[in-house]
Short mmCIF file of C-alpha atoms in Angstrom, two decimals:
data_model
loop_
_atom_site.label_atom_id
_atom_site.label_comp_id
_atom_site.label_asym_id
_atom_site.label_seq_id
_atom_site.Cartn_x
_atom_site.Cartn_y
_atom_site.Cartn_z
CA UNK Z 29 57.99 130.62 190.80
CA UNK Z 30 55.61 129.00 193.36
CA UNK Z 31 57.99 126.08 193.11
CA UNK Z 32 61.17 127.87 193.85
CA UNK Z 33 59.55 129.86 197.14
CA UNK Z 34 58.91 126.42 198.52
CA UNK Z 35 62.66 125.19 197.59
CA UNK Z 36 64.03 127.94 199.19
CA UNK Z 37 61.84 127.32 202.60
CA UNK Z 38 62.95 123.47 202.27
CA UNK Z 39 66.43 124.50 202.11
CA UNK Z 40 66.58 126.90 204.69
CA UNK Z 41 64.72 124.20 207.29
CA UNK Z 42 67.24 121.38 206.09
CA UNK Z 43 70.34 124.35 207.90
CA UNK Z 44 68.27 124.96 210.36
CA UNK Z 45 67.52 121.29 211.32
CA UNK Z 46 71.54 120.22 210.90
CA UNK Z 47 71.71 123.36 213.22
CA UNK Z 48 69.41 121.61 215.68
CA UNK Z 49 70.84 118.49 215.65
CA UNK Z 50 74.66 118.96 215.73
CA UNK Z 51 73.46 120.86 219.46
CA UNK Z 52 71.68 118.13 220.39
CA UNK Z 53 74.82 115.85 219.80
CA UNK Z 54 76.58 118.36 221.55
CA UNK Z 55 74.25 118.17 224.55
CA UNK Z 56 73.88 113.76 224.20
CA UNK Z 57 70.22 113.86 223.53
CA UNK Z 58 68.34 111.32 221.57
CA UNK Z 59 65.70 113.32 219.64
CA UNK Z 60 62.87 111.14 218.13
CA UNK Z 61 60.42 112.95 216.05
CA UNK Z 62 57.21 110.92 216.54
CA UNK Z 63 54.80 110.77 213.09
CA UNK Z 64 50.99 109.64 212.51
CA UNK Z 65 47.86 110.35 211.58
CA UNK Z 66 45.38 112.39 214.40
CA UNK Z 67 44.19 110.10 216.85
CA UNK Z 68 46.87 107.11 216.09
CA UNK Z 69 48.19 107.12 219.42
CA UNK Z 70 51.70 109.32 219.87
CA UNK Z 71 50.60 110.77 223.25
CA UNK Z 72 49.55 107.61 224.77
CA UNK Z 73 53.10 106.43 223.25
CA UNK Z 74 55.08 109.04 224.85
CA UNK Z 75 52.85 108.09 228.38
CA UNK Z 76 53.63 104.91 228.02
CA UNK Z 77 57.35 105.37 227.38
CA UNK Z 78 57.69 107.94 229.84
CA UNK Z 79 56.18 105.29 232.42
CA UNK Z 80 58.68 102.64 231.78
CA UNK Z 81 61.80 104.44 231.07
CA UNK Z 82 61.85 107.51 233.28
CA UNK Z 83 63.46 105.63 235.92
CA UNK Z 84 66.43 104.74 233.76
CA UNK Z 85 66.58 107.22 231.25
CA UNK Z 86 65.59 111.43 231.79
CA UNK Z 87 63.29 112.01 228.97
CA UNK Z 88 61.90 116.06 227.80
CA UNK Z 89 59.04 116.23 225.82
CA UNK Z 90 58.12 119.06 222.95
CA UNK Z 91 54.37 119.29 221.77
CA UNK Z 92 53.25 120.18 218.48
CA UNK Z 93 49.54 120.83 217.83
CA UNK Z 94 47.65 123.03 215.41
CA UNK Z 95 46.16 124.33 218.57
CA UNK Z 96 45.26 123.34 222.82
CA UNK Z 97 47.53 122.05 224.55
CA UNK Z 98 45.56 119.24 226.14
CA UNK Z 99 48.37 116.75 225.52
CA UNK Z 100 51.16 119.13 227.02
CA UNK Z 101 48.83 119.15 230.34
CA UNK Z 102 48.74 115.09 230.08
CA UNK Z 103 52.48 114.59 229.99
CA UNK Z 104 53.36 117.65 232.54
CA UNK Z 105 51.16 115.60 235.46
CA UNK Z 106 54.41 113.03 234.55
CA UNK Z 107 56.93 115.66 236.17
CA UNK Z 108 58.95 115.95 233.31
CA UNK Z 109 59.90 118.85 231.23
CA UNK Z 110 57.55 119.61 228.65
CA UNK Z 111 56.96 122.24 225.56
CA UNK Z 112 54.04 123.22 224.00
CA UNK Z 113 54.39 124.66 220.41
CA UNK Z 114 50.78 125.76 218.99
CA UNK Z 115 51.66 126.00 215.51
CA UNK Z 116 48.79 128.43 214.82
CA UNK Z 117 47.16 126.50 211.61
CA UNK Z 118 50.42 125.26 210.42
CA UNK Z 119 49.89 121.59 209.59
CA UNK Z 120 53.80 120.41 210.77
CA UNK Z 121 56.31 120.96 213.09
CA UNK Z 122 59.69 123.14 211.38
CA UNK Z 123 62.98 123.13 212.23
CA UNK Z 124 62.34 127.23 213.37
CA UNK Z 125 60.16 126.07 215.67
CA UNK Z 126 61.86 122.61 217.46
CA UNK Z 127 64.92 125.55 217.17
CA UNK Z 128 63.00 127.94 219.58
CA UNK Z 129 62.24 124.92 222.13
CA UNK Z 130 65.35 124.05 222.04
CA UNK Z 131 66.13 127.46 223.43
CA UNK Z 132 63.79 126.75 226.36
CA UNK Z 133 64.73 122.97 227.32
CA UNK Z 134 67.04 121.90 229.79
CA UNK Z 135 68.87 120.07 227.37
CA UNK Z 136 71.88 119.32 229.70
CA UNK Z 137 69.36 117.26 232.15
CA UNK Z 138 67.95 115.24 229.55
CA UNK Z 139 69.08 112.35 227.75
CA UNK Z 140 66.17 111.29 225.28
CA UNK Z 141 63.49 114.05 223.47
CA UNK Z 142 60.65 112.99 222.34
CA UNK Z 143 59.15 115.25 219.90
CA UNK Z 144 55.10 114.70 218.80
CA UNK Z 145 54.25 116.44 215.58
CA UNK Z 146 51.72 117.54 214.52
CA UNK Z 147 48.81 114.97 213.31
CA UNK Z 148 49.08 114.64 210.09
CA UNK Z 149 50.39 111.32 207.61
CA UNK Z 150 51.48 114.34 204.51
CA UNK Z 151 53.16 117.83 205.56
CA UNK Z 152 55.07 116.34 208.39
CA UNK Z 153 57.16 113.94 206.57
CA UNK Z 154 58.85 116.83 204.36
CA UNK Z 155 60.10 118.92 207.03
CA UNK Z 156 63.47 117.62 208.66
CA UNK Z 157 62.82 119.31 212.04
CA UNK Z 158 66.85 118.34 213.01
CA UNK Z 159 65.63 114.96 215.27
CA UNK Z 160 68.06 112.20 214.83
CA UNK Z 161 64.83 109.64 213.75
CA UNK Z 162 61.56 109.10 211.95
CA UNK Z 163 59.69 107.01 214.57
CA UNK Z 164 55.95 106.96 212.33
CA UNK Z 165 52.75 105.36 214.66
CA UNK Z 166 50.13 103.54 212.66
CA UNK Z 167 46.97 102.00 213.95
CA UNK Z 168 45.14 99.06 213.03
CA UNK Z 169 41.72 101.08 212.54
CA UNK Z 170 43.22 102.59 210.13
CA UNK Z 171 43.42 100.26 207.44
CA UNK Z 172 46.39 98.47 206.33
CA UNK Z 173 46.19 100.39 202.78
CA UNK Z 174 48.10 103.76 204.10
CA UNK Z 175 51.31 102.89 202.90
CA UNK Z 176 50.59 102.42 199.61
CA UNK Z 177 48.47 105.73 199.65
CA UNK Z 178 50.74 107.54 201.38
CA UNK Z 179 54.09 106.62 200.73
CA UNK Z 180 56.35 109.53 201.83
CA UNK Z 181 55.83 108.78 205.17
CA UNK Z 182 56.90 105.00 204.99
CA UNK Z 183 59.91 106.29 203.13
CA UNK Z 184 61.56 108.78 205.67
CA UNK Z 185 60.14 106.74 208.74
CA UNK Z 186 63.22 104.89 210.64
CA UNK Z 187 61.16 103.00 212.94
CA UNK Z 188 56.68 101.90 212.22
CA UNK Z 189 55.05 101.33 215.34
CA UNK Z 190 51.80 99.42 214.45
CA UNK Z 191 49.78 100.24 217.17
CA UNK Z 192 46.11 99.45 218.83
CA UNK Z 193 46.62 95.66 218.11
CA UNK Z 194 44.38 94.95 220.79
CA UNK Z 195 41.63 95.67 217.80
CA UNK Z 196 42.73 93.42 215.64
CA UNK Z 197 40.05 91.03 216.53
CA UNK Z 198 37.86 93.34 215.91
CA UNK Z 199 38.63 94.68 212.37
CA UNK Z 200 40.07 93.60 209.56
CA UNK Z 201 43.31 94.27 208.96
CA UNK Z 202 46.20 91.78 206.92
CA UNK Z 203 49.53 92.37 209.14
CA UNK Z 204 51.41 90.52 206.36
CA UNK Z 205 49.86 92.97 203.18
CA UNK Z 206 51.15 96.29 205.33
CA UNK Z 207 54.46 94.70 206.13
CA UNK Z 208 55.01 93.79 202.31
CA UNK Z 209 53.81 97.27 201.27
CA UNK Z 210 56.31 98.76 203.87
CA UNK Z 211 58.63 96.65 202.22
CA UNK Z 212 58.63 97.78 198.91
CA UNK Z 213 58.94 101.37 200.05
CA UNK Z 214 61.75 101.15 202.77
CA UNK Z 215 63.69 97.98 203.10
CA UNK Z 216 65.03 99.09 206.22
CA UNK Z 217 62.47 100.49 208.63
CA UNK Z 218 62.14 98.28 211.22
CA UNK Z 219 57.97 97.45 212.01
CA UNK Z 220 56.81 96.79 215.96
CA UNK Z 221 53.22 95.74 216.95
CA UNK Z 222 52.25 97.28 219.64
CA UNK Z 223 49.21 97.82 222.22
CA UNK Z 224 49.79 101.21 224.09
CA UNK Z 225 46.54 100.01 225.45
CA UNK Z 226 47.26 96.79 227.05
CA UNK Z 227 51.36 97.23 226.89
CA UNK Z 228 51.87 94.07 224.06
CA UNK Z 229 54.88 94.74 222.24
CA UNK Z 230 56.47 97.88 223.79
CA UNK Z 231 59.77 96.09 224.96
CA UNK Z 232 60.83 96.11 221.33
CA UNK Z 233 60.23 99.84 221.29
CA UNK Z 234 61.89 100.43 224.55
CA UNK Z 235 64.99 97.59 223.47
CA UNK Z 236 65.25 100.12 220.11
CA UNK Z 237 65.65 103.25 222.07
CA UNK Z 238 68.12 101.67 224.11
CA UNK Z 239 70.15 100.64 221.14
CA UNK Z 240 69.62 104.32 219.78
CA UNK Z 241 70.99 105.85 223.13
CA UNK Z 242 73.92 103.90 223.07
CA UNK Z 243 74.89 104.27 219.35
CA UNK Z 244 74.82 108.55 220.16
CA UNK J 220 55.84 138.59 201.97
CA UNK J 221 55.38 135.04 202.69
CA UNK J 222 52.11 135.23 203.83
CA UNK J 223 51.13 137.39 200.70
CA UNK J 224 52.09 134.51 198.79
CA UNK J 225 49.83 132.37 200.67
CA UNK J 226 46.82 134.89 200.38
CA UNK J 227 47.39 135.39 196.89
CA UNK J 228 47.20 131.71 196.37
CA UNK J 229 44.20 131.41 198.35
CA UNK J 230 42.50 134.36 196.63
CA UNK J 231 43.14 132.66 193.65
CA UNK J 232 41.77 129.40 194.93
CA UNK J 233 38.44 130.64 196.22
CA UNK J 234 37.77 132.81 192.86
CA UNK J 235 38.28 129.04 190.84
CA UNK J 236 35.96 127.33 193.33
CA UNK J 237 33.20 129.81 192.46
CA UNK J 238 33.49 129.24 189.07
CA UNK J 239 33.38 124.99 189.76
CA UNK J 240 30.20 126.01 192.39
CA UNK J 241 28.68 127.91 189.37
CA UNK J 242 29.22 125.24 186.97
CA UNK J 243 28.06 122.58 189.38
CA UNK J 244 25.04 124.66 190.08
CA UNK J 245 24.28 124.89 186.38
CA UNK J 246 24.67 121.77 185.28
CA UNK J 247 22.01 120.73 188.43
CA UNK J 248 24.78 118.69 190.62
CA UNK J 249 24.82 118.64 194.70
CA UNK J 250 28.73 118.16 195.12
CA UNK J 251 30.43 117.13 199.00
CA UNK J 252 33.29 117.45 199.64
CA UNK J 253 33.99 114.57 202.19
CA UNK J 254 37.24 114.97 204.55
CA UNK J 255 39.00 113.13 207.29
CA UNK J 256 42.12 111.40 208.75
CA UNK J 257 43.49 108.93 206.52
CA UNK J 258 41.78 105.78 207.60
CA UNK J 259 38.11 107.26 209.21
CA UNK J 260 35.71 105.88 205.99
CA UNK J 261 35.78 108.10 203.47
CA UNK J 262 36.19 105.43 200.89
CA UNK J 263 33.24 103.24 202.37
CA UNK J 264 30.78 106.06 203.20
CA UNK J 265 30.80 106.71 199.37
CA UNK J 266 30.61 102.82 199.19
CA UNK J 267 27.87 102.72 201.23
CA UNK J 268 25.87 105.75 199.79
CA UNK J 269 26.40 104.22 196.38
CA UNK J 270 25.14 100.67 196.87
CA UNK J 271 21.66 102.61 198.72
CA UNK J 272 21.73 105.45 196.33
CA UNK J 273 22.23 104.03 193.03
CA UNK J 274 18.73 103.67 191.93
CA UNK J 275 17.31 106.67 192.83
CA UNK J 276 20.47 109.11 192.33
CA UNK J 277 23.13 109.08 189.87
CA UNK J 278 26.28 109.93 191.41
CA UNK J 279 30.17 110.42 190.18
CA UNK J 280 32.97 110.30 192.17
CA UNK J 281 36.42 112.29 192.32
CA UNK J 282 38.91 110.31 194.28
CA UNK J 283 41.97 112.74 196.12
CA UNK J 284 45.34 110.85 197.07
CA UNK J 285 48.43 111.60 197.33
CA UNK J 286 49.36 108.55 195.58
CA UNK J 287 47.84 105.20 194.17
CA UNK J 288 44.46 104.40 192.84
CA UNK J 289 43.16 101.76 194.88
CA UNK J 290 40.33 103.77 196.12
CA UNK J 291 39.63 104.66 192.63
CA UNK J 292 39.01 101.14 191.36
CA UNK J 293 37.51 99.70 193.80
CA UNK J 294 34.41 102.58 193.53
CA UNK J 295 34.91 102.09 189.66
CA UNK J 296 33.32 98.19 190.11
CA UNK J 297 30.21 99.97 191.20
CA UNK J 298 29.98 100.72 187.78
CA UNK J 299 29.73 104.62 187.96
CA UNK J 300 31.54 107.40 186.51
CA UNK J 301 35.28 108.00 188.94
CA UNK J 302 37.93 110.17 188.46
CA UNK J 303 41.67 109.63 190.00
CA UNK J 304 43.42 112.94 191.09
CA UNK J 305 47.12 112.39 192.30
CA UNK J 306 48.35 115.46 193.82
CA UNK J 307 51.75 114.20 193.57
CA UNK J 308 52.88 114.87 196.92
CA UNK J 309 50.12 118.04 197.78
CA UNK J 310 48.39 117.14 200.88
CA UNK J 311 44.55 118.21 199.82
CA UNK J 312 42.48 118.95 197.06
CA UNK J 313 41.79 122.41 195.41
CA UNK J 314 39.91 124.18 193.18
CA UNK J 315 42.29 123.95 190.03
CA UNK J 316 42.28 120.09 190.30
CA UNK J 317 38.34 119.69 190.51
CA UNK J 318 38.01 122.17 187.87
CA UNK J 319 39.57 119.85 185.88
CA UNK J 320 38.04 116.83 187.10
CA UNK J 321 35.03 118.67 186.18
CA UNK J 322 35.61 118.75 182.25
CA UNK J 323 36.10 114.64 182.15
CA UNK J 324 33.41 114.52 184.52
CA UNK J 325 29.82 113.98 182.67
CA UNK J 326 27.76 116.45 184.55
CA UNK J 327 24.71 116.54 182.43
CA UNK J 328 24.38 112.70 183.80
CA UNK J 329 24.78 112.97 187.75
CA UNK J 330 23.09 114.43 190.40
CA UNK J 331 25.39 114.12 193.14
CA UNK J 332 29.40 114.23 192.98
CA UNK J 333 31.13 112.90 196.14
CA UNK J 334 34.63 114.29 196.09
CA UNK J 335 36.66 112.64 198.36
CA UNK J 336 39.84 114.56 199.55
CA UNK J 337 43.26 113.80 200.43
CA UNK J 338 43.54 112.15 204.56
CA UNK J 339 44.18 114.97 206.32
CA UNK J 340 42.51 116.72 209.09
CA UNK J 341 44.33 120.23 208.54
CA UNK J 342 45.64 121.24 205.21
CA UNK J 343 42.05 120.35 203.32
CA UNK J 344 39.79 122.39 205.59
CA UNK J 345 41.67 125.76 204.38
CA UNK J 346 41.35 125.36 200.34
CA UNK J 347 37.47 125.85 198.84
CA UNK J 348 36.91 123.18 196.34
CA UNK J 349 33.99 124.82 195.06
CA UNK J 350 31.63 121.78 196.28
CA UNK J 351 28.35 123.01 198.23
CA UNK J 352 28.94 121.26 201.53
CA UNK J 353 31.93 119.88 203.70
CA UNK J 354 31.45 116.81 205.41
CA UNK J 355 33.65 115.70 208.00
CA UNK J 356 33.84 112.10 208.89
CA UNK J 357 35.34 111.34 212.47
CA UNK J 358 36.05 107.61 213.78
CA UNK J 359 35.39 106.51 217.28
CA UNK J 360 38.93 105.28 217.57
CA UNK J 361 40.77 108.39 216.60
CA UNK J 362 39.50 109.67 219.76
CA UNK J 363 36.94 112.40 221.53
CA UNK J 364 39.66 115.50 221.49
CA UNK J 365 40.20 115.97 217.78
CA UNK J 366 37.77 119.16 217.81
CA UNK J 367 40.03 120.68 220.18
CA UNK J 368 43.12 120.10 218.53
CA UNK J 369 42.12 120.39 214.83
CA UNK J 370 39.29 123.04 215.11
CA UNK J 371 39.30 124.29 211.61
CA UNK J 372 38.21 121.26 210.45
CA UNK J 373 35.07 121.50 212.71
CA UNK J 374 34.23 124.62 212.22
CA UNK J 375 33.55 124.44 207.97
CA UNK J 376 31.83 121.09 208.85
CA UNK J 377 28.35 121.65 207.60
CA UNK J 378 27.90 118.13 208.61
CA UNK J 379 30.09 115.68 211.04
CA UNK J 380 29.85 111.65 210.60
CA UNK J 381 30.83 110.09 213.63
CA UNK J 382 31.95 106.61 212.27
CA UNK J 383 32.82 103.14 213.02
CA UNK J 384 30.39 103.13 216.29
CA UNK J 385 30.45 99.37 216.26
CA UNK J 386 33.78 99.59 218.18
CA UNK J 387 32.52 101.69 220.55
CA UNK J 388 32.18 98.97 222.86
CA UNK J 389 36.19 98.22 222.87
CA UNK J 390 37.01 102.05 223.35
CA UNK J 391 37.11 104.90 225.77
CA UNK J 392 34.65 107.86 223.82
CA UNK J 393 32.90 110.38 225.39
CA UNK J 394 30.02 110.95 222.86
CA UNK J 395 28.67 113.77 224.74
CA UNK J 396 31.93 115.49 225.53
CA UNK J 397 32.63 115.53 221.38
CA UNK J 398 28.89 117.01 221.03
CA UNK J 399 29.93 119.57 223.52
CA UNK J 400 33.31 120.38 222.11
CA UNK J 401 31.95 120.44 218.29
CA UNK J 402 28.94 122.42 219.48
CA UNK J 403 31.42 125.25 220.97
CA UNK J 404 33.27 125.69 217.69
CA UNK J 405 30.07 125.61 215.24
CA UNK J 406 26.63 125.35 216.46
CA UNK J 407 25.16 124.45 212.62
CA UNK J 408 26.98 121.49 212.18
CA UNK J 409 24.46 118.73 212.16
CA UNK J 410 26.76 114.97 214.01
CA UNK J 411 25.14 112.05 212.68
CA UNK J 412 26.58 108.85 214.72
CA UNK J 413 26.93 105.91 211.80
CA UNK J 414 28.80 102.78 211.36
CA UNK J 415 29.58 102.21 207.77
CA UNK J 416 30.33 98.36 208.52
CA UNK J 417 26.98 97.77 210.19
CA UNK J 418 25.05 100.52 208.44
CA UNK J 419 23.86 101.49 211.53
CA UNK J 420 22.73 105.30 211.79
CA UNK J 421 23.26 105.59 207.92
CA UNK J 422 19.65 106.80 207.41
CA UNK J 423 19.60 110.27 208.84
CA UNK J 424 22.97 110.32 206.45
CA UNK J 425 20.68 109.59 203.45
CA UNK J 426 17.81 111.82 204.25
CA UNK J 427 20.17 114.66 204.85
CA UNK J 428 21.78 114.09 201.11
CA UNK J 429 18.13 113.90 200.13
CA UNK J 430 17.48 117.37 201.91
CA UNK J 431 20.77 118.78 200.30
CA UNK J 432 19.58 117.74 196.49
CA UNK J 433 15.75 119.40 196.88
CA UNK J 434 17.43 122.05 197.65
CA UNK J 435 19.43 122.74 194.84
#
């Protein structure tokens, strides 16, 4: 009974997501729907992406968080469009609610949407939200165990960013263990170290968005 | 009707933790529940309280993942009593799992259970597990915001670790700002600042278990 409730919901998102992406196909935006634990480093991703690429490419924002909207306020100073979903509790961003911001984007000025979920490594991987890819941010502190303990994630993701490598001498942390354990759940996600902090690393990222933009 | 689900479920949940609180209480055994982001020190805070705490307190330990035992068996060399629960999927622990970790547990023997839940900052604060106390552990590098953006965590803290404060020197952390912003959201909750790879701060951690067992 509780089971079939929760199939029902699944299915209904799934529509709702196909919904969201077939108009962003019709618009030409790239939506990313960024992944990671609290604290791993999507907004200082999205900053850092936003600083290189707005030049070139024009970039809206949506911002999922249980509740503030301290991260919306970050990006906004940026000048770009941003969205601030408070979820109210709920521990993931739906494809009801990247729906409604849709409604309220200027999708025809935009060419890449960068969507942060909410933080969390469980809920968010089961809920399609109707983004085109998995982008999942890891961080050296914490641990290089997490796929192994939670796998889902590493399974759905379509791009790892490893990031805080600045740390590593600081911590230990085998690079080669978490690629192997990536591996053996997803043998096509593609793994970049990165440093939002110090910038190492973030041409891959920017080199695979390009590729992504082009392939729309 | 939704949401009736989900209140019936939780009803249901918080009548089961009683019961586990009753038979904890009973049987003469302190149990935490110990949550955090995936990768703060869960794992070696019960490390740590186990290699001090051994010969003065017997302890058991429930282990919470999602998936994969390795937290499991590496508490298991410490040579006390461990139990694996694999939610399969379910992103925190409730009271129908520990109640049955409870009957392969062997109560009459411990003093202290450390249950440590499933990584996840939102999801585990809302389900009772029937232990006496929540602990929260925090990491300097997840950053000084996370009471703002994941405040029901914070506020069923009855007691905040603020770990890994040997890499405080390599980050940006506002110690007193996170006082501040976990003071406004529960002004009980006692913040101990620790490092569970130096050790450092670990004894106002050890006195407040102490505390917590006299008590019971």
């Amino acid at each position: 009974m509780e089971i079939k409730v929760l199939k029902d919901i699944l299915s209904a998102n799934d529509q709702l997501a196909q919904g969201n992406r077939k108009l962003l196909d019709d618009k030409g935006v790239l939506a990313l729907n960024l992944m990671s634990t609290p604290g791993a480093g999507k907004t200082s991703l999205i900053l850092a992406t936003i600083e290189r690429l707005k030049d070139k490419v024009s970039i809206g924002v949506i911002e999922g968080d249980v509740s503030s909207s301290i991260d919306a306020e970050r990006i906004s100073r940026e000048g770009i469009p941003v969205l601030q979903i408070n979820t109210g509790g709920e521990c993931h961003l739906d494809a009801v609610m990247i729906q409604r911001a849709l409604g309220n984007m200027p999708l025809d000025d935009i060419d890449l949407l960068l969507i942060e979920n909410v933080g969390n490594l469980v809920c968010t991987a089961e809920f399609d939200t109707g983004a085109h890819r998995n982008v999942v941010i890891a961080s050296i502190p914490e641990g290089d165990d997490k796929p192994l303990k939670y796998p889902l994630m590493f399974t759905v993701a379509d791009v790892i960013l490893l990031n805080k490598t600045d740390l590593l001498p600081y911590l230990r942390f085998d690079i080669d263990a978490y690629r192997r354990s990536v591996r053996g759940l997803n043998d096509k996600v593609e793994v970049f170290e990165v440093s939002c902090e110090t910038g190492q690393g973030l041409e891959q990222w920017l080199s695979w968005i390009d590729s992504q933009l082009k392939r729309l």
